[in-house]
Short mmCIF file of C-alpha atoms and ligand atoms in Angstrom, two decimals:
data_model
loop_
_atom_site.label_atom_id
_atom_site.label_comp_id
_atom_site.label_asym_id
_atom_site.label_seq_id
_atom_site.Cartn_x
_atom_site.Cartn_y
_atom_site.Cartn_z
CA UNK K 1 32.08 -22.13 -14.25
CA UNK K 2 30.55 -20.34 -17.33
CA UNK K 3 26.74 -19.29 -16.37
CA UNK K 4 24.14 -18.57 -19.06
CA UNK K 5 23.49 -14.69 -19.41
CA UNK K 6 19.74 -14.19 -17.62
CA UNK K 7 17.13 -12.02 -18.60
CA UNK K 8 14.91 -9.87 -16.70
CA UNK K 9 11.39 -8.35 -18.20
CA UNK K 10 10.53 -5.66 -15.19
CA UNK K 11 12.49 -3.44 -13.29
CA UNK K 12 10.46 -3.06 -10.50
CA UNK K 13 10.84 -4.11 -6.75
CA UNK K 14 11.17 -7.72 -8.23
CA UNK K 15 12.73 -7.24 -11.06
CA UNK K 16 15.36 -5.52 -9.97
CA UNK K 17 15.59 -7.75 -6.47
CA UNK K 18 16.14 -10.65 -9.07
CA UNK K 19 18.46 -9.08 -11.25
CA UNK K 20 20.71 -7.74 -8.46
CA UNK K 21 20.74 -11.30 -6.28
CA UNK K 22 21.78 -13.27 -9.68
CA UNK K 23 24.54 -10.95 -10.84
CA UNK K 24 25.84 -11.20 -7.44
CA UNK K 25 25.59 -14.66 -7.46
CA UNK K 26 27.58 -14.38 -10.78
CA UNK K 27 25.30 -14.64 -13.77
CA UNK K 28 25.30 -11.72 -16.31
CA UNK K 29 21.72 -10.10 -16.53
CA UNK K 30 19.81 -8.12 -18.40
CA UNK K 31 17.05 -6.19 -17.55
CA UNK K 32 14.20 -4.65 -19.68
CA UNK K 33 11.50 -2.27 -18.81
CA UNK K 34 9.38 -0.19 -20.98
CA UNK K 35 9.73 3.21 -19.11
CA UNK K 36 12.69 5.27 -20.43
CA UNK K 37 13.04 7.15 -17.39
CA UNK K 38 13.78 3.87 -15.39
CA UNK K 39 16.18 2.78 -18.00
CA UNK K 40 17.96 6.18 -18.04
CA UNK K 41 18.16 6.15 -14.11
CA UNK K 42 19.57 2.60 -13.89
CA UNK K 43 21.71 3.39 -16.71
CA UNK K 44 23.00 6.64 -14.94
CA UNK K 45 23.80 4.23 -11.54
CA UNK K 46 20.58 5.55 -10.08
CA UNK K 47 18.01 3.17 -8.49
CA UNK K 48 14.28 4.06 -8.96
CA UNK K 49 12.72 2.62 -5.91
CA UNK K 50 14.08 2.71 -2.19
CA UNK K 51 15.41 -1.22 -0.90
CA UNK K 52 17.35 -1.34 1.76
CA UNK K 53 20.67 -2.83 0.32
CA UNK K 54 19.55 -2.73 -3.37
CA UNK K 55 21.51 0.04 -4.55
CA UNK K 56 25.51 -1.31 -3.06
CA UNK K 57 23.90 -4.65 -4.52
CA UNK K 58 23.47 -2.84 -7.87
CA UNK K 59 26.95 -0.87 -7.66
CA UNK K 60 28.76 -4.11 -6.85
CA UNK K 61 27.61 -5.94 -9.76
CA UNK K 62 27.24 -3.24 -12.08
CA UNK K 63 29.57 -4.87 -14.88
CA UNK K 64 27.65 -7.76 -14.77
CA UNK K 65 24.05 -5.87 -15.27
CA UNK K 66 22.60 -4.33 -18.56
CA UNK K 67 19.40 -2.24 -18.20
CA UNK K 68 17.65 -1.62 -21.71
CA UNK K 69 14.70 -0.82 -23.70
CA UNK K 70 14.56 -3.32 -26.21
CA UNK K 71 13.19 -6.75 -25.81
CA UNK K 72 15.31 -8.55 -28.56
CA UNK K 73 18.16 -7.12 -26.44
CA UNK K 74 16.87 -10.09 -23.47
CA UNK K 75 16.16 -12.43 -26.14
CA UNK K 76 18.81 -12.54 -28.27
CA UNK K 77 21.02 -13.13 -24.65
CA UNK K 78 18.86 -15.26 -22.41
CA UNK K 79 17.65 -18.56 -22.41
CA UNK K 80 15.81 -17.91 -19.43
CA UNK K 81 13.67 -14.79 -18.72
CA UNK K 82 12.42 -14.07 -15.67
CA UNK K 83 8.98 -11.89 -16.23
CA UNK K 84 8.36 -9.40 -13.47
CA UNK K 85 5.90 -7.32 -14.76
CA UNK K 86 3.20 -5.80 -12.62
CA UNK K 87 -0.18 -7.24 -12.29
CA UNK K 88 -2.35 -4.52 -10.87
CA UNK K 89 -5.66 -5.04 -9.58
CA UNK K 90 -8.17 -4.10 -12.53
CA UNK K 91 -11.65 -1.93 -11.14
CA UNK K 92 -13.51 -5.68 -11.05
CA UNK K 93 -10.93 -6.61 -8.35
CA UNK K 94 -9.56 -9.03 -11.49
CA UNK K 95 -5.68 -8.70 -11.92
CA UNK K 96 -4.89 -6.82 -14.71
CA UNK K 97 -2.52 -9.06 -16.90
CA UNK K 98 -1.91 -7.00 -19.76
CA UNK K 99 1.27 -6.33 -19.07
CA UNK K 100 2.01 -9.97 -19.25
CA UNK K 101 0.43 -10.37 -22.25
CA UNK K 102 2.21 -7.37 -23.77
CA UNK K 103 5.30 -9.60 -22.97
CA UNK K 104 4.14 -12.28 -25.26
CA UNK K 105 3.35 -9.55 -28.33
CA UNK K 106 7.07 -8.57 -27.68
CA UNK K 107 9.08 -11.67 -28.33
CA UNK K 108 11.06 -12.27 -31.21
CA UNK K 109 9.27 -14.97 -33.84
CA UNK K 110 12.22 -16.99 -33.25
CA UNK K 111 12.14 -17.61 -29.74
CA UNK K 112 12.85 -21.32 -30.02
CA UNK K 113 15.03 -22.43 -26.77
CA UNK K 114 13.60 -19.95 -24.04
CA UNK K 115 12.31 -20.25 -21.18
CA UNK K 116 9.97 -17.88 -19.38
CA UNK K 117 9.72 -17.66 -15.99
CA UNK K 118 6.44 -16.01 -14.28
CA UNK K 119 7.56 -14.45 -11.07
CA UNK K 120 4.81 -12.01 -11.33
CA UNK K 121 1.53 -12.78 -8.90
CA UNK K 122 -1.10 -14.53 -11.69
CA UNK K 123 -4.02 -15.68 -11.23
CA UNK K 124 -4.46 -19.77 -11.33
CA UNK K 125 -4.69 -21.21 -15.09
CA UNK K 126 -2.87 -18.10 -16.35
CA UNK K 127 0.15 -20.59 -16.97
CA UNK K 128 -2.39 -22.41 -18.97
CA UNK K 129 -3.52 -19.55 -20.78
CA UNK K 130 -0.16 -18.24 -22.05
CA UNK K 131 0.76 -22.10 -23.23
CA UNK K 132 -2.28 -22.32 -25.59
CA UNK K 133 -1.88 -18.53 -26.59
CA UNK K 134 2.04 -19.45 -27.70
CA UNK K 135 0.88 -22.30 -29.29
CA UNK K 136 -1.12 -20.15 -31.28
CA UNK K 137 1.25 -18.10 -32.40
CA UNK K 138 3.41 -20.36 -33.47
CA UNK K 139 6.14 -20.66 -30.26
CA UNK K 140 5.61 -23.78 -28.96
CA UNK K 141 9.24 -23.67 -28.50
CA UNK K 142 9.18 -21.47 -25.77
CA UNK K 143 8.76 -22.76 -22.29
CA UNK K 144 7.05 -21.67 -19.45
CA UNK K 145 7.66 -21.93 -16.01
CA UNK K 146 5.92 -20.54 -12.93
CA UNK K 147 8.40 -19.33 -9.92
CA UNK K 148 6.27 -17.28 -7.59
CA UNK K 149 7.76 -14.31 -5.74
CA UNK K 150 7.72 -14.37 -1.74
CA UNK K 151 9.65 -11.56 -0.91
CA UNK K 152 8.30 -8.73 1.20
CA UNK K 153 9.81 -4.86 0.86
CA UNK K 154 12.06 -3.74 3.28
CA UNK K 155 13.70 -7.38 3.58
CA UNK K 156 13.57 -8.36 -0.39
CA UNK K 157 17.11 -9.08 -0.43
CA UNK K 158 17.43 -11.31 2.60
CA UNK K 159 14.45 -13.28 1.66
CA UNK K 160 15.93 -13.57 -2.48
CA UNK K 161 18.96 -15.05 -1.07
CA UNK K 162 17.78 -16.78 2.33
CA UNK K 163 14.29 -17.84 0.83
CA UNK K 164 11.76 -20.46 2.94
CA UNK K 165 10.91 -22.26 0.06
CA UNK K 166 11.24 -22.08 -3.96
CA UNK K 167 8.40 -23.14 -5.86
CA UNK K 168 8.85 -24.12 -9.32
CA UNK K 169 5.82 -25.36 -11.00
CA UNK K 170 6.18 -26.49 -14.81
CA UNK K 171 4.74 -28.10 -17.84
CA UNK K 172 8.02 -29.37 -19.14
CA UNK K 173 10.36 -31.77 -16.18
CA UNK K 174 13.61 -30.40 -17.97
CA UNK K 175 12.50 -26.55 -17.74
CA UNK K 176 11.97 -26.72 -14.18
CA UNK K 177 15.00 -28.18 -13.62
CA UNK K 178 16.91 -25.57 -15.51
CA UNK K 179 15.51 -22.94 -13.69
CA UNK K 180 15.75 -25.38 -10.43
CA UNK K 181 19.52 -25.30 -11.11
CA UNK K 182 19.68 -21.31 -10.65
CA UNK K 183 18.58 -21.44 -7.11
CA UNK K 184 20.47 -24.63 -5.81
CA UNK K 185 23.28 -22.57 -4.02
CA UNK K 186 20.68 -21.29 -1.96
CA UNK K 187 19.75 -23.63 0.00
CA UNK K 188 16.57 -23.48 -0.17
CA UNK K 189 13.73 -26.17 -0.14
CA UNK K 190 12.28 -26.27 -3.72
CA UNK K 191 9.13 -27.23 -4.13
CA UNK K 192 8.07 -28.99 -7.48
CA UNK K 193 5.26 -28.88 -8.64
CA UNK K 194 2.55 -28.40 -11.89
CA UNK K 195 2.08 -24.68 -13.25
CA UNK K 196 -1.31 -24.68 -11.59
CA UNK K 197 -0.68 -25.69 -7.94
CA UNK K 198 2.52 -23.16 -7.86
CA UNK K 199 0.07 -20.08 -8.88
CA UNK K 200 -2.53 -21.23 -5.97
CA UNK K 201 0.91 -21.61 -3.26
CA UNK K 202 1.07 -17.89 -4.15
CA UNK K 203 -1.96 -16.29 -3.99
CA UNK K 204 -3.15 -19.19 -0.86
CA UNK K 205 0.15 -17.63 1.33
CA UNK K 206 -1.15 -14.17 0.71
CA UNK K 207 -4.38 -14.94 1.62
CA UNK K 208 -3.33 -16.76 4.94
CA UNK K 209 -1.28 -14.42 5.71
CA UNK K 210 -3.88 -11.55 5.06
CA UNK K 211 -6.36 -14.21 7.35
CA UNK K 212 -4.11 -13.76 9.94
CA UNK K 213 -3.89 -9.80 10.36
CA UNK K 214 -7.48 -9.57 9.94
CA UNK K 215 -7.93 -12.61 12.71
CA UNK K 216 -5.92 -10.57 14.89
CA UNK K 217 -7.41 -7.07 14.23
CA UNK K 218 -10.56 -8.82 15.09
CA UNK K 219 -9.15 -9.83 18.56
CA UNK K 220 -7.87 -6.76 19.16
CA UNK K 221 -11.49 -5.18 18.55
CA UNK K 222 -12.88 -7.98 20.90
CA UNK K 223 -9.88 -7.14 23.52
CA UNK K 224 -11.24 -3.09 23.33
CA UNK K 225 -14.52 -3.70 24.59
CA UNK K 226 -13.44 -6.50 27.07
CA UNK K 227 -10.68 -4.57 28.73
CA UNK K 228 -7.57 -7.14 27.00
CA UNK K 229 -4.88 -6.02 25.95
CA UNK K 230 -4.18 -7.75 22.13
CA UNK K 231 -0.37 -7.71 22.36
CA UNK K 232 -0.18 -10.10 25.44
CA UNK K 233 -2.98 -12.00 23.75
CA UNK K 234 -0.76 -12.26 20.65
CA UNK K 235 2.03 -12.66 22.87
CA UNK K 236 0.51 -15.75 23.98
CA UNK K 237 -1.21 -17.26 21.03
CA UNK K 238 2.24 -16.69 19.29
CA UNK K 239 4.11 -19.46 21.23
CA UNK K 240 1.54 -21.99 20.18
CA UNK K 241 3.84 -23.16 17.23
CA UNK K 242 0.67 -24.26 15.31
CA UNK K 243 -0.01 -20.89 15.28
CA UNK K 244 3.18 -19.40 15.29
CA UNK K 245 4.01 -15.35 16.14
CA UNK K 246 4.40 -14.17 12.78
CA UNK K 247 1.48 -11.94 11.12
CA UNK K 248 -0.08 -11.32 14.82
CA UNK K 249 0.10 -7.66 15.73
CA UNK K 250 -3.06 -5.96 15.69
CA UNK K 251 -2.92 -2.75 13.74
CA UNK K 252 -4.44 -0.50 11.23
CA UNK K 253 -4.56 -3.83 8.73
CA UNK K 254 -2.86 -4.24 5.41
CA UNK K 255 -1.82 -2.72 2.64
CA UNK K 256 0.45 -2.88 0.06
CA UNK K 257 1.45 -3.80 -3.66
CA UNK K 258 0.33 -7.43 -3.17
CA UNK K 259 -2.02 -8.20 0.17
CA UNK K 260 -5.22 -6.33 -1.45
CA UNK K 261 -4.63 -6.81 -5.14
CA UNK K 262 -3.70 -10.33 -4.13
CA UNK K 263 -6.96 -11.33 -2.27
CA UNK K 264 -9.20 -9.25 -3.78
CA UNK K 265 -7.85 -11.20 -7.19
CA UNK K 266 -8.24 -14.87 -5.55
CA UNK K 267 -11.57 -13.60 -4.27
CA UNK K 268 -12.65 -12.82 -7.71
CA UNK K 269 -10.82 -15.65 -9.23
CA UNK K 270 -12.89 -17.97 -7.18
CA UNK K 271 -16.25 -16.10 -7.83
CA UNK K 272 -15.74 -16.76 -11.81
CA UNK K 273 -15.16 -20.00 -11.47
CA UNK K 274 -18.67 -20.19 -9.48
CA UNK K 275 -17.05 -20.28 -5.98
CA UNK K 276 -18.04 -17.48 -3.38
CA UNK K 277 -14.71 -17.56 -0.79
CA UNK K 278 -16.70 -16.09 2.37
CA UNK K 279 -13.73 -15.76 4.42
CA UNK K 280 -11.96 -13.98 1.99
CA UNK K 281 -14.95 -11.10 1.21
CA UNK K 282 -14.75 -11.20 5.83
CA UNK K 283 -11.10 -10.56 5.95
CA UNK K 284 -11.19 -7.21 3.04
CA UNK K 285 -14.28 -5.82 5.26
CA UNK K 286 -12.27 -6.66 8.50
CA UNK K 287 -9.36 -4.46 6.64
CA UNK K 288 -11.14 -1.74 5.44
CA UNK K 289 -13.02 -1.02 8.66
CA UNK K 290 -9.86 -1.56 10.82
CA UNK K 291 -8.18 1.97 8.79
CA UNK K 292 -11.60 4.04 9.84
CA UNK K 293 -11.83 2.89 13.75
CA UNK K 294 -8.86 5.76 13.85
CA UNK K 295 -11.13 8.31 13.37
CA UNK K 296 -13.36 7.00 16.29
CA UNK K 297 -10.50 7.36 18.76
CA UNK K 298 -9.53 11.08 17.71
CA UNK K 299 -13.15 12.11 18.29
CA UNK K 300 -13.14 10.12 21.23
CA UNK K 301 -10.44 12.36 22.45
CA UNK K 302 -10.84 15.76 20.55
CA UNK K 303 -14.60 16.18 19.71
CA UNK K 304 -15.59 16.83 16.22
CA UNK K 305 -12.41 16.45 13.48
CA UNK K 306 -13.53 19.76 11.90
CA UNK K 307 -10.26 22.25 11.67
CA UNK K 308 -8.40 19.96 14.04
CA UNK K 309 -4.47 19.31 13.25
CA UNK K 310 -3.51 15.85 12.74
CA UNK K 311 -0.30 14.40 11.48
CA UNK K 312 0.21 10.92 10.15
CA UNK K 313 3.55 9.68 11.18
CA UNK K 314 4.65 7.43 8.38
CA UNK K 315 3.10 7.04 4.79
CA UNK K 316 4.45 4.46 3.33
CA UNK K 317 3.13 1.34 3.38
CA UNK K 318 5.34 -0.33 5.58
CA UNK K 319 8.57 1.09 6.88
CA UNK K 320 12.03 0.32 4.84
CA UNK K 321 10.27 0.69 1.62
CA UNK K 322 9.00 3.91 -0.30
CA UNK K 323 6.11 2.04 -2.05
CA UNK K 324 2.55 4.02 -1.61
CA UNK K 325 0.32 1.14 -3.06
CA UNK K 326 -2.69 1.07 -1.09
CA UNK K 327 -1.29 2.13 1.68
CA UNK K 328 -3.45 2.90 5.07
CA UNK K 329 -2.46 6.09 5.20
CA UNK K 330 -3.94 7.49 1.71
CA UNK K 331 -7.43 6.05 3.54
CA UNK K 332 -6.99 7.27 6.62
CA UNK K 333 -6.03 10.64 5.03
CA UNK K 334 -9.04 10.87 2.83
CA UNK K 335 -11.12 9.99 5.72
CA UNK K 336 -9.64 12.50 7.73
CA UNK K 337 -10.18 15.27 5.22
CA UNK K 338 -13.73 14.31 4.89
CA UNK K 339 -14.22 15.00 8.62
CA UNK K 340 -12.85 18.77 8.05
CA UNK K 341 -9.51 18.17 9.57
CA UNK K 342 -6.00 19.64 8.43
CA UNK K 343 -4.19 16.47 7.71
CA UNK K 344 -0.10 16.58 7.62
CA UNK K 345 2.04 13.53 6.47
CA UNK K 346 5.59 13.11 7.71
CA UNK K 347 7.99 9.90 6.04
CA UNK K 348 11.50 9.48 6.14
CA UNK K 349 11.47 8.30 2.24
CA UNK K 350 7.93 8.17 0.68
CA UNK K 351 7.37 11.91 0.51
CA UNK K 352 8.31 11.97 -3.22
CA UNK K 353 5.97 8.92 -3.96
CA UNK K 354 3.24 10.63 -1.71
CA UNK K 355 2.93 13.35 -3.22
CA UNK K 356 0.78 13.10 -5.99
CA UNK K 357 -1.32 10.71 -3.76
CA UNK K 358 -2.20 12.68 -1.15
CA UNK K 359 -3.13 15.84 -2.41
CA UNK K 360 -5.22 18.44 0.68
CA UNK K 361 -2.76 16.43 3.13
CA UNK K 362 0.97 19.05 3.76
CA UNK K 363 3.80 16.91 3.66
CA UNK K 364 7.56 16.95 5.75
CA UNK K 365 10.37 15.16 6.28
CA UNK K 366 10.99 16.66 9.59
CA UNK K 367 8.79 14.60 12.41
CA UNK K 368 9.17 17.65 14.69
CA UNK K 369 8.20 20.08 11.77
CA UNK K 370 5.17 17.65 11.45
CA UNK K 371 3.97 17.99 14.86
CA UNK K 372 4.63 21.69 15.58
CA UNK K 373 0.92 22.76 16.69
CA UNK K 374 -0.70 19.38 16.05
CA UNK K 375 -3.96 18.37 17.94
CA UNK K 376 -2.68 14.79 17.34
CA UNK K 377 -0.43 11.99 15.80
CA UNK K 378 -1.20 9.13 14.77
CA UNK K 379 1.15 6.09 13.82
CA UNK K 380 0.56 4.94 11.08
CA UNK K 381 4.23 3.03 9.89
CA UNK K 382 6.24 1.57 12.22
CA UNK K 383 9.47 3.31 11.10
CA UNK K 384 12.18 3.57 13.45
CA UNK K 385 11.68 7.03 14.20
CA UNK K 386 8.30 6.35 15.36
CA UNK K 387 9.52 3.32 17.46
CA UNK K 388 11.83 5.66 19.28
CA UNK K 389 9.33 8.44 19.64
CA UNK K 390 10.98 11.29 20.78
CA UNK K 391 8.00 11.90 23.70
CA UNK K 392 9.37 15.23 25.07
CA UNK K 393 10.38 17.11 21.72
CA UNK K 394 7.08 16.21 20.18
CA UNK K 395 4.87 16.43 23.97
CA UNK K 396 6.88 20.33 23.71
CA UNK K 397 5.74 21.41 20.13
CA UNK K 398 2.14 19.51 19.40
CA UNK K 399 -0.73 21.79 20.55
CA UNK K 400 -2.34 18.63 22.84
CA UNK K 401 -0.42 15.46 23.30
CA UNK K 402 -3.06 13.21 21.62
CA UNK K 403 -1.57 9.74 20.34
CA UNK K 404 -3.16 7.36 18.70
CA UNK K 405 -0.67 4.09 17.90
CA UNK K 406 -1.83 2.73 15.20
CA UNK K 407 1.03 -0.09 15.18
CA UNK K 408 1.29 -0.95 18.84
CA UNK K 409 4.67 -0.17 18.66
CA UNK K 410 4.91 2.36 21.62
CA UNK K 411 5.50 1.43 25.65
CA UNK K 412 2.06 2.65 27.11
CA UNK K 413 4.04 3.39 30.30
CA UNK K 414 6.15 5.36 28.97
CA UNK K 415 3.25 7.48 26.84
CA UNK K 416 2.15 7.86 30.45
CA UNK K 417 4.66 8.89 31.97
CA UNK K 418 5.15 11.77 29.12
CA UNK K 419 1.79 12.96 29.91
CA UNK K 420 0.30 11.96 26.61
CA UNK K 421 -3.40 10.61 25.85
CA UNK K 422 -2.20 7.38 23.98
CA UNK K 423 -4.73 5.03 22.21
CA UNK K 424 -3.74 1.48 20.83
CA UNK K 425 -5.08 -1.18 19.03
CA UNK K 426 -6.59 -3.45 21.17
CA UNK K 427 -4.57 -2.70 24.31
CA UNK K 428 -6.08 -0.67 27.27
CA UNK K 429 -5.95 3.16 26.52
CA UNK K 430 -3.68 5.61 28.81
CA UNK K 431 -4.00 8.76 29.47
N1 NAD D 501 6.54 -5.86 -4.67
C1 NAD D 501 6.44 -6.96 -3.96
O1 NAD D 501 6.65 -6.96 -2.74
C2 NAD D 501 6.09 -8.26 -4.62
C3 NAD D 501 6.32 -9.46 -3.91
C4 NAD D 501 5.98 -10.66 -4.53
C5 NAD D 501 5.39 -10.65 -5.79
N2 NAD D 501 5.15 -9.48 -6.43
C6 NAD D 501 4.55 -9.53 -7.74
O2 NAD D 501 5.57 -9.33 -8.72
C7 NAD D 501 5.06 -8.54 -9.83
C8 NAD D 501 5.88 -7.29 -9.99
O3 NAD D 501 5.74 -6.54 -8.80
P1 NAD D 501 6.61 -5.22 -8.55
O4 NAD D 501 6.26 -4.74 -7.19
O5 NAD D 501 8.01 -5.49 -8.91
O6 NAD D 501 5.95 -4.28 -9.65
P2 NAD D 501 6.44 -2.85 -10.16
O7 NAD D 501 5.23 -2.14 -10.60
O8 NAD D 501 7.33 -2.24 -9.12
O9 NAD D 501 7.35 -3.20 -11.43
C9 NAD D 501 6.85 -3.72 -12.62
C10 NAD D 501 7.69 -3.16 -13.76
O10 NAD D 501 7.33 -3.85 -14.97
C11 NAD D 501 7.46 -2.91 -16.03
N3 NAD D 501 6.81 -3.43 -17.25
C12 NAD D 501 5.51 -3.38 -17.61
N4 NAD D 501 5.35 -4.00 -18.81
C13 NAD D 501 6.56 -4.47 -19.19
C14 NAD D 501 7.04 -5.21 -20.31
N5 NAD D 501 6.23 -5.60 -21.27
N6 NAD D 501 8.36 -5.51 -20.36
C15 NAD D 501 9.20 -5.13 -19.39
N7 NAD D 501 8.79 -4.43 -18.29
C16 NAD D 501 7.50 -4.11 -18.19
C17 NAD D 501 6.85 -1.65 -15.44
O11 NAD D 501 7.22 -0.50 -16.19
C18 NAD D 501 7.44 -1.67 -14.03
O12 NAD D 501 8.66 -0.98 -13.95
C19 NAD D 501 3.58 -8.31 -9.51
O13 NAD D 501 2.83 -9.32 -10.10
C20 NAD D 501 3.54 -8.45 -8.01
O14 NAD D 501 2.27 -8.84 -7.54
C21 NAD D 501 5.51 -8.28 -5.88
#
């Protein structure tokens, strides 16, 4: 079967989850992005951003991907384009959509016959929006279709090619079935709907999902002063399949590309249209406090912060991924500093990305290295490393064995038994 060449405007984490997952489904695709040095890298066999299976994805489709520059380059092959641009929260807590807009100033006057398909996270009526502003310019021609992203870092491929759902919402029947057509070897249920109600499935899913941690972190708070212990509470609310297990570990709270740019951009999306979403403006405070409660249980344990050691033990913002966006350790690190401590950072990938982010805090890719002399750790990304935290090395080199889990990934016993002061989330501390 002949398949129609694909185009890609974004070589990002979706961008280049989409691109990879079609070619290896067959199509030809190719990608655009605007930053030479990502072009260069892909063009060199070099991928930008650390997935977990993205790169042998990549390298076993590679004569089926192109990775350029040029916009007419997508348009002069594709009949459908798949925008993935980034939609960054602006200082108003608005998304920023320029970048999707820049998209439109980009294509070709005659564009007659194309298709483009929003993946990127837009606010409701943005659909809208870019229909009038074609009409305007004189591409009524082009269609638009609005395919929401669901996949989560660390697992993008799996969920691309084993999704829960596909929503396709469209203006025009026969350009959501074209693009319905791409995904049917999935297996997938797809959802059909208008543009509208597939923009809110998107940004309502993040914001459940966000509920959820926030619910739990909540608990957990609850289960601290009542002498609970949050993971058996979880454990237990988890089987209810109305409520289901998923999203219901108490931690440090969320962070992320999408989870805060996501809500905070619903929030506001709500508030312009005259709307004030209480739970929503509950479950960012519930986050941000959650990160700072840390600092409570170090000073619990060590006294005044104030030329203390403390290492953070994972930066990213979840483990299998190297993505720093708003992750809970650049707060937790700030806030740290601000008390006077020495602040070290130890990730198995993000160290690069870190970096510039996290400038006062001394960064390694050796845990050990990390902990040599530390007055404490605390976990802040569940990587595996952490999950098999080697007690005795570390309990050997770290000036007091001070642990605070930050994930609730750790066996309390077992903390005990290693002669370590451990402090949860929400579960009774050990020492
Ligand atoms: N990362 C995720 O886990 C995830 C999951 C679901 C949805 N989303 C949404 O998908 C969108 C993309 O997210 P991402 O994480 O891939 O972003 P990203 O920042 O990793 O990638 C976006 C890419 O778009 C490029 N770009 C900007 N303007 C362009 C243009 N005019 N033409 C071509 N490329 C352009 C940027 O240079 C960048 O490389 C966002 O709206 C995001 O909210 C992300």
């Amino acid at each position: 079967m002949t398949r129609e060449p694909l185009g890609v405007l974004g070589a990002g984490w979706v961008g280049l989850v989409t691109a990879a997952c079609f070619a290896d489904l067959g199509y030809d695709v190719v990608v655009r992005d605007v930053l030479p040095e990502r072009i260069e890298a892909l063009q060199a066999g070099e991928v930008p951003i650390y997935e977990p299976g993205l790169a042998d994805l990549i390298e076993r489709s590679r004569d089926r991907l192109a990775f350029t520059l040029e916009p007419e380059e997508v348009f002069s092959r594709a009949r459908i384009v798949f925008v993935c641009v980034g939609t960054p929260p602006m200082y108003s807590g608005d998304a920023d959509l320029s970048a999707v807009w820049s998209v439109l100033d980009e294509l070709p006057m005659r564009t007659d016959g194309v298709t483009l398909v929003m993946k990127s996270t837009v606010p409701v009526g943005t659909g809208e929006k870019v229909r009038t502003e074609l009409a305007a310019r004189g591409l009524s021609g082009v269609g638009y279709v609005s395919n929401p992203e669901f996949l989560a870092e660390g697992t993008a491929i799996r969920n691309f090619q084993q999704p829960d759902r596909v929503v396709i919402g469209s203006f025009a029947e026969e350009h959501g079935d074209a693009v319905a057509a791409l995904y049917v070897h999935l297996n997938a249920p797809i959802v059909r709907t208008d543009v509208a109600s597939a923009e809110m499935i998107k940004y309502a899913s993040n914001a459940f999902l966000a509920t959820k941690i926030s619910f739990i972190n909540e608990i957990a708070n609850v289960c601290e002063e009542t002498g609970a212990d949050v993971s058996v509470v979880s454990e237990g609310m988890g089987l209810d399949p109305r409520i289901g297990p998923s999203f219901l570990r108490a931690g440090l709270g969320f962070g992320g590309s999408c989870f805060p740019k996501d809500i905070a951009a619903l929030k506001q999306l709500a508030g312009n249209s005259g709307y004030h979403f209480q739970l929503l403006t509950a479950v960012i405070e519930v986050n941000e406090l959650q990160k700072r409660r840390v600092v409570g249980k170090l000073v619990k344990h060590l006294g005044p912060l104030r030329g203390k050691t403390i290492t953070l033990l994972g930066l990213a913002f979840k483990p299998h991924t190297s993505d720093m966006r708003q992750a809970s350790s650049l707060v937790l690190a700030s806030r740290l500093l601000s008390e006077g401590a020495h602040v070290r950072g130890w990730d198995p990938v993000a160290i690069e990305e870190a970096r510039p982010l996290l400038k006062g805090v001394d960064l390694f890719d050796d845990m050990l290295e990390a902990l040599e002399g530390a007055d404490a750790a605390v976990i802040v990304t569940e990587w595996d490393e952490v999950r098999n935290f080697p007690f005795d090395e570390a309990g050997r080199v770290m000036k007091t064995a001070v642990l605070v889990d930050g994930r609730n990934v750790l066996d309390p016993d077992e903390a005990r038994r290693a002669w370590y002061v451990y402090e949860a989330i929400g579960r009774p501390g050990v020492s």
